[in-house]
PDB file of C-alpha atoms in Angstrom:
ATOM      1  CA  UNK A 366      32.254   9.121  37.363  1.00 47.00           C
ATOM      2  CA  UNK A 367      28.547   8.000  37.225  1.00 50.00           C
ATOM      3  CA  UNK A 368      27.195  10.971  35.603  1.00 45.00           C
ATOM      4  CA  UNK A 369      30.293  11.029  33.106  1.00 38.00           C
ATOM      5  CA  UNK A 370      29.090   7.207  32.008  1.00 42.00           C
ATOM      6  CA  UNK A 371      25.431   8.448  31.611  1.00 35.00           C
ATOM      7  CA  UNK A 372      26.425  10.973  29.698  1.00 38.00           C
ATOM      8  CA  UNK A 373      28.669   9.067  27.337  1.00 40.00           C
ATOM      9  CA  UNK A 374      25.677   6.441  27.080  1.00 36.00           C
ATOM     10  CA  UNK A 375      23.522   9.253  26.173  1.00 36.00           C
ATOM     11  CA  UNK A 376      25.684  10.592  23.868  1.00 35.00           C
ATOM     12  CA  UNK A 377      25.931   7.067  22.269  1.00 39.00           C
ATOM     13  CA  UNK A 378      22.552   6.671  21.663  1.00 35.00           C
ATOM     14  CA  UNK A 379      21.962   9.926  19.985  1.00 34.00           C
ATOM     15  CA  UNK A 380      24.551   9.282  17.901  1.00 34.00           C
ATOM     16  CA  UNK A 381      23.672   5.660  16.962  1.00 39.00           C
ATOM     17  CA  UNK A 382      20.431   7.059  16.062  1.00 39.00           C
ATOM     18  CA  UNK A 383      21.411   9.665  13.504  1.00 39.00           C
ATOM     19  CA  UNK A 384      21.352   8.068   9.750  1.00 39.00           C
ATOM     20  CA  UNK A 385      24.544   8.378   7.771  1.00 44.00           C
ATOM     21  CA  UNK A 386      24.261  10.938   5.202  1.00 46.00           C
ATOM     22  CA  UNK A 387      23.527  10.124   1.769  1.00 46.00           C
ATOM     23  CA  UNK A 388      21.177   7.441   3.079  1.00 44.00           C
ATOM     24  CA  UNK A 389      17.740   6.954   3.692  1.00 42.00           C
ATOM     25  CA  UNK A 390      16.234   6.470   7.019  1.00 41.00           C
ATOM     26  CA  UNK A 391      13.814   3.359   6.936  1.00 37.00           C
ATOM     27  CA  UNK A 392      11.528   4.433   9.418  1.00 36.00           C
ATOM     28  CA  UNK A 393      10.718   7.691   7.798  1.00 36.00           C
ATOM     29  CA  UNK A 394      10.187   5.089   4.261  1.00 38.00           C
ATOM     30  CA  UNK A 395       7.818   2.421   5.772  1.00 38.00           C
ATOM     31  CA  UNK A 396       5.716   5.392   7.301  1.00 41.00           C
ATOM     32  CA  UNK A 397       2.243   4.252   4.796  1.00 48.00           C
ATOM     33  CA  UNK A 398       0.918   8.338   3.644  1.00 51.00           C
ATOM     34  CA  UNK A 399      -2.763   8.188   1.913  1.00 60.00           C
ATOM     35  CA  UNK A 400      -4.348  11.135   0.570  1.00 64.00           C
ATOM     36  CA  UNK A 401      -7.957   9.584   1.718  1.00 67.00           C
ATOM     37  CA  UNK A 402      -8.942  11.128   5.131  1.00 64.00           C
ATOM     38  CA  UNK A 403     -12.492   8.788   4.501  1.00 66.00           C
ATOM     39  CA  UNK A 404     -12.354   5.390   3.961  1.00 66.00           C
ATOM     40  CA  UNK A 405     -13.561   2.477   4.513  1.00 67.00           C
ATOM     41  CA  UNK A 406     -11.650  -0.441   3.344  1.00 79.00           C
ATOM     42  CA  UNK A 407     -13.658  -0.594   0.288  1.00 88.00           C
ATOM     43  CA  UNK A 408     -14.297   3.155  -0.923  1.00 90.00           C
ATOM     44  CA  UNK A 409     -11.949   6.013  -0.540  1.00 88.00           C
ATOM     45  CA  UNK A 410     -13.568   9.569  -0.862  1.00 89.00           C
ATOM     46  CA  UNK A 411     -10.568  11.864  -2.353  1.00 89.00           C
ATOM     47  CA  UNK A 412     -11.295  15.456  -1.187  1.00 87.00           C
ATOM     48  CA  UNK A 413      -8.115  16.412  -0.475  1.00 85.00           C
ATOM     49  CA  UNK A 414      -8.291  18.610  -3.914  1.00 89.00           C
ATOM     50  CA  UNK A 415     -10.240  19.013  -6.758  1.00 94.00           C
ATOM     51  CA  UNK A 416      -8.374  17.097 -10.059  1.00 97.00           C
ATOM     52  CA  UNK A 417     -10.147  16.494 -13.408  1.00 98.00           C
ATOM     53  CA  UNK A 418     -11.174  12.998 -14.210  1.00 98.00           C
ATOM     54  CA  UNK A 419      -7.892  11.425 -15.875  1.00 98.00           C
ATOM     55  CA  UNK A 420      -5.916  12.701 -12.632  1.00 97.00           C
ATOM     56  CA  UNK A 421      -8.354  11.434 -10.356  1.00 97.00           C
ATOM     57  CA  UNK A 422      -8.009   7.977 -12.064  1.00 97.00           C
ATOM     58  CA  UNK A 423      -4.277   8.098 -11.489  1.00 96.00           C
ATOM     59  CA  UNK A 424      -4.502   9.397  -8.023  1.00 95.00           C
ATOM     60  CA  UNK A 425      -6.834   6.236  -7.466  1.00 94.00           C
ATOM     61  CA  UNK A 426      -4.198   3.976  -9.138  1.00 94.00           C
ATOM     62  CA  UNK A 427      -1.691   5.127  -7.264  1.00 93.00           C
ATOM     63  CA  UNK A 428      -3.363   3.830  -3.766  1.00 91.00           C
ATOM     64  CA  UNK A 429      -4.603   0.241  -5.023  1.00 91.00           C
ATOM     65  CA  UNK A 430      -8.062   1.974  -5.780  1.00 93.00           C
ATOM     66  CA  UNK A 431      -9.699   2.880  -9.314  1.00 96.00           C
ATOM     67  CA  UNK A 432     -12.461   5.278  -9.724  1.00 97.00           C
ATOM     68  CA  UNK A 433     -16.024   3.943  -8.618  1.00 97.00           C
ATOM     69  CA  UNK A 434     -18.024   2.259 -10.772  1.00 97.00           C
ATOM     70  CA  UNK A 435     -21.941   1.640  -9.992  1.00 97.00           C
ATOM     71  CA  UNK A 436     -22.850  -0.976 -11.851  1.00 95.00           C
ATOM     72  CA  UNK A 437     -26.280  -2.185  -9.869  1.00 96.00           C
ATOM     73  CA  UNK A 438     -28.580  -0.184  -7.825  1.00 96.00           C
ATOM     74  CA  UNK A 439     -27.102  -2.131  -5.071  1.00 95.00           C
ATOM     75  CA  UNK A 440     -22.970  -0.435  -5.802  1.00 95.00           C
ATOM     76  CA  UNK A 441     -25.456   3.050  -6.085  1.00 95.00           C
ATOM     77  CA  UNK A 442     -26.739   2.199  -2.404  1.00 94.00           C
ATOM     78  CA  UNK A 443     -23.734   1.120  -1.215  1.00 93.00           C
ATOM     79  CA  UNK A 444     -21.658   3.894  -2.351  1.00 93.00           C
ATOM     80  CA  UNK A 445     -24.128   6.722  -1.547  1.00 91.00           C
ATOM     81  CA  UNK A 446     -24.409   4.909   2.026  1.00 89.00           C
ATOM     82  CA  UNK A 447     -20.811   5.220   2.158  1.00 90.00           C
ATOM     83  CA  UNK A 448     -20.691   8.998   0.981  1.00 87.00           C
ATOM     84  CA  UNK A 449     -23.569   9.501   3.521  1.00 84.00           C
ATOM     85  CA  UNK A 450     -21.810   7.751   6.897  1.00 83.00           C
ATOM     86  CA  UNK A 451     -18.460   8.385   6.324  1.00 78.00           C
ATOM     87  CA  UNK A 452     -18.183  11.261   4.394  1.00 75.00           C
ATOM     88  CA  UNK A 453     -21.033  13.106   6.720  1.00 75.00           C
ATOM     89  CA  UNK A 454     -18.320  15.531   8.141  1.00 77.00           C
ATOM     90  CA  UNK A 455     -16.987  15.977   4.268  1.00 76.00           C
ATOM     91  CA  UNK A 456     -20.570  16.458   3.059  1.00 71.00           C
ATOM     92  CA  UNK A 457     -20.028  20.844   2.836  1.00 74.00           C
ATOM     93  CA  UNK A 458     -17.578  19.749   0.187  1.00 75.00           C
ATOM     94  CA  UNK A 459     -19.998  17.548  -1.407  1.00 80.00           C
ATOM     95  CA  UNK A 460     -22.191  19.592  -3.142  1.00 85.00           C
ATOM     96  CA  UNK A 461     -21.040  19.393  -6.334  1.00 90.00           C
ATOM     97  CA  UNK A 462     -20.528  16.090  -8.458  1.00 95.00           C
ATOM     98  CA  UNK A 463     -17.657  13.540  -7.335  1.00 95.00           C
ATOM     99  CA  UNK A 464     -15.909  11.797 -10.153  1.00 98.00           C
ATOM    100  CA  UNK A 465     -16.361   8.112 -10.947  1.00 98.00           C
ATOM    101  CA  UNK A 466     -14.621   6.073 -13.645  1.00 98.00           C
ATOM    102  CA  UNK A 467     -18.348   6.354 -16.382  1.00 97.00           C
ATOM    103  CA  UNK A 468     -17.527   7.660 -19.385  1.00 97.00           C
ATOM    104  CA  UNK A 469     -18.227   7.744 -23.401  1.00 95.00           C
ATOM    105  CA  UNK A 470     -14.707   8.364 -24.201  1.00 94.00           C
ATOM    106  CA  UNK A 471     -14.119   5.529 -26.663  1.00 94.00           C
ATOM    107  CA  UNK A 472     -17.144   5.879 -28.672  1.00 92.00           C
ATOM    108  CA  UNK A 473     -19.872   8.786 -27.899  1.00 88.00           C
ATOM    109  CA  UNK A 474     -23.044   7.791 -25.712  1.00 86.00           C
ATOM    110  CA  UNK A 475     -21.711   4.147 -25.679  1.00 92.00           C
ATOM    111  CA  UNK A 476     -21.559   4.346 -21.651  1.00 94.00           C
ATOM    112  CA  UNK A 477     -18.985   2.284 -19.955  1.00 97.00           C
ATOM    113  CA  UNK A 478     -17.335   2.222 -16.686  1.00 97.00           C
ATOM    114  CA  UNK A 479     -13.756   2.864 -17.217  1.00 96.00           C
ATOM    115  CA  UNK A 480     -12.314   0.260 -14.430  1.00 93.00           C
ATOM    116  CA  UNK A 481     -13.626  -2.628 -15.476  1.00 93.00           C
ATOM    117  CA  UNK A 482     -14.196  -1.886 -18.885  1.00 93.00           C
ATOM    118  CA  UNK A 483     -18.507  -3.082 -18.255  1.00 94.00           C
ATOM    119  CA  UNK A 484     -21.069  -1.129 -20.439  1.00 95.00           C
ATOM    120  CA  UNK A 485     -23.849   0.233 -18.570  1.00 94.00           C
ATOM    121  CA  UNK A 486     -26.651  -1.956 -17.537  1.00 94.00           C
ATOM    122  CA  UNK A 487     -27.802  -0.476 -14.594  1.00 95.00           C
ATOM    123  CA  UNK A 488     -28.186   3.970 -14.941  1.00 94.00           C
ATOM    124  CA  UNK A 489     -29.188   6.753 -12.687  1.00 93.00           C
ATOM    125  CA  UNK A 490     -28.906  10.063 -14.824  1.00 92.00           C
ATOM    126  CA  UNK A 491     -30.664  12.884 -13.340  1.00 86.00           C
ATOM    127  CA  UNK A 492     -33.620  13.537 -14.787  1.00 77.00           C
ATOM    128  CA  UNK A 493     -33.204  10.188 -17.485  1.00 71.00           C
ATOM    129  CA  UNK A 494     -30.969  12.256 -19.547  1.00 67.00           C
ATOM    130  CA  UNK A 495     -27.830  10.616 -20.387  1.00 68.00           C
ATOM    131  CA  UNK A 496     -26.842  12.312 -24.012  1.00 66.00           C
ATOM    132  CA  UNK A 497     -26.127  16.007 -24.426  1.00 65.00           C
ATOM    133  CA  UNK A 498     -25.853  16.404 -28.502  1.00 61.00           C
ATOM    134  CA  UNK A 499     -22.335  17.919 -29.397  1.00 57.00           C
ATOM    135  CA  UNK A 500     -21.091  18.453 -25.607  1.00 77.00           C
ATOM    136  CA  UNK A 501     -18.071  17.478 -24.353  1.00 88.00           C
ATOM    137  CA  UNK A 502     -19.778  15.762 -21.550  1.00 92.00           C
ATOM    138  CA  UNK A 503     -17.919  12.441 -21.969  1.00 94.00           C
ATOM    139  CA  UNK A 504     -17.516  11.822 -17.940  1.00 97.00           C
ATOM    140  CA  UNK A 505     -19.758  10.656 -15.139  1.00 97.00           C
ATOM    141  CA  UNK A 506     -20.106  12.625 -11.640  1.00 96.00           C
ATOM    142  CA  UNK A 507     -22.407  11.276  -8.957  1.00 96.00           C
ATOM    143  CA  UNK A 508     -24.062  13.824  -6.479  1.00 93.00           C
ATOM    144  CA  UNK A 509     -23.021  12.296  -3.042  1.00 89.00           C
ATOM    145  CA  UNK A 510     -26.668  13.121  -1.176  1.00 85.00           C
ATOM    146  CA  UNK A 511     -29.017  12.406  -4.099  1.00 89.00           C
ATOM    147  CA  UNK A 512     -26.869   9.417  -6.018  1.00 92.00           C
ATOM    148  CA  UNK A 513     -28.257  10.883  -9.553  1.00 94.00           C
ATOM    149  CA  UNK A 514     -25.433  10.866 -12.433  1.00 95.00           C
ATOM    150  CA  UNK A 515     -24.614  13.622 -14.445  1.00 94.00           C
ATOM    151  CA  UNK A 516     -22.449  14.167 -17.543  1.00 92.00           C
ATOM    152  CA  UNK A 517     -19.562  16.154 -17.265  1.00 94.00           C
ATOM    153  CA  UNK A 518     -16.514  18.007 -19.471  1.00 96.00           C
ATOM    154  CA  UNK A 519     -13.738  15.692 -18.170  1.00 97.00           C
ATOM    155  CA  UNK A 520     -11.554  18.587 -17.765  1.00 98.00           C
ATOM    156  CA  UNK A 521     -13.595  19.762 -14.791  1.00 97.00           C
ATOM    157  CA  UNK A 522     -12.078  20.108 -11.308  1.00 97.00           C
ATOM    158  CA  UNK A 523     -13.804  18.006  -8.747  1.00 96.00           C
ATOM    159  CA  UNK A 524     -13.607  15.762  -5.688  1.00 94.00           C
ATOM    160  CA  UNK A 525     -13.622  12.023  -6.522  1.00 95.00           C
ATOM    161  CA  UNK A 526     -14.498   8.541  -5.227  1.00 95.00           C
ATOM    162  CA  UNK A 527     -12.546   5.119  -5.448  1.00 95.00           C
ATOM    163  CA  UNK A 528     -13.040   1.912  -4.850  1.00 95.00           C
ATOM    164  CA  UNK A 529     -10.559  -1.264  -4.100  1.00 92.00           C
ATOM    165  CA  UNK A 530      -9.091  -2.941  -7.220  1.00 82.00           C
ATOM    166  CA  UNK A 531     -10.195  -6.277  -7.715  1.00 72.00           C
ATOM    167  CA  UNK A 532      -7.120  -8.534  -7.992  1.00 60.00           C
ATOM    168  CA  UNK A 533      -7.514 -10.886  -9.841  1.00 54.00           C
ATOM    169  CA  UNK A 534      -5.502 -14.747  -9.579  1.00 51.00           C
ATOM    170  CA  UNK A 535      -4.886 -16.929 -12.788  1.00 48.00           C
TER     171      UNK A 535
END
């Protein structure tokens, strides 16, 4: 009799467990999934596949992020520190330009950074170039070990880096 009630307890259990079809099961829902294997509160590095600029922008968006924006030679420290520390295991990936959110979309070698809508004050092109006449260079890559900027056809696939929106209270 005392293995017959263990087994209808068991039994019970299971079946109080299963989810009714046709709805969801919560616990599967509030299970948080990020594409950004580096992080670190601050910047995300997105290496999980190679997108061109506009989808790495959305793929930022979608996670609370935006594409990085290096607006001092303090954000270029701090984000090649970043790249350097926590992306050191990514860094065979990282040999080619990441995405951040510079660009001359709107109006051609007017630089801004796309997040914040800021016009360059602060630049790290390599070699001081920041203009290729009648390119379609209109996006800015960083190299994660050197930091140097470099112009690039938006339509390129590459990794990308993101930084935490700023929210903003009225």
């Amino acid at each position: 009799m005392r293995s017959l009630s263990l087994i209808c307890l068991f039994f019970g259990l299971v079946w109080a467990q299963t989810t009714p079809s046709g709805e969801e099961d919560s616990t599967a829902s509030d299970i948080a999934f990020s594409p950004f294997i580096v992080t670190d509160g601050k910047y995300a590095l997105g290496t999980f596949a190679k997108v061109n600029w506009y989808q790495a922008q959305a793929t930022c968006a979608s996670y609370g992020y935006t594409l990085v924006s290096i607006t001092t030679e303090s954000d270029q420290r701090a984000v090649r520190n970043f790249l350097y520390t926590r992306g050191n295991a990514q860094l065979p990936l990282l040999d080619a330009p990441l995405w951040t959110s510079g660009t001359d979309l709107a109006n051609e070698n007017t630089w801004i950074w796309f997040s914040n809508g800021r016009s360059f004050t602060y630049r790290n092109f390599q070699n001081g170039l920041s203009y290729y006449p009648s390119s379609n260079k209109n996006c800015i890559a960083v190299y994660a070990i050197t930091g140097a900027w470099v112009n690039e056809d938006c339509s390129e696939q590459r990794y990308f880096v993101c930084e935490k929106r700023c929210l903003f209270e009225d």
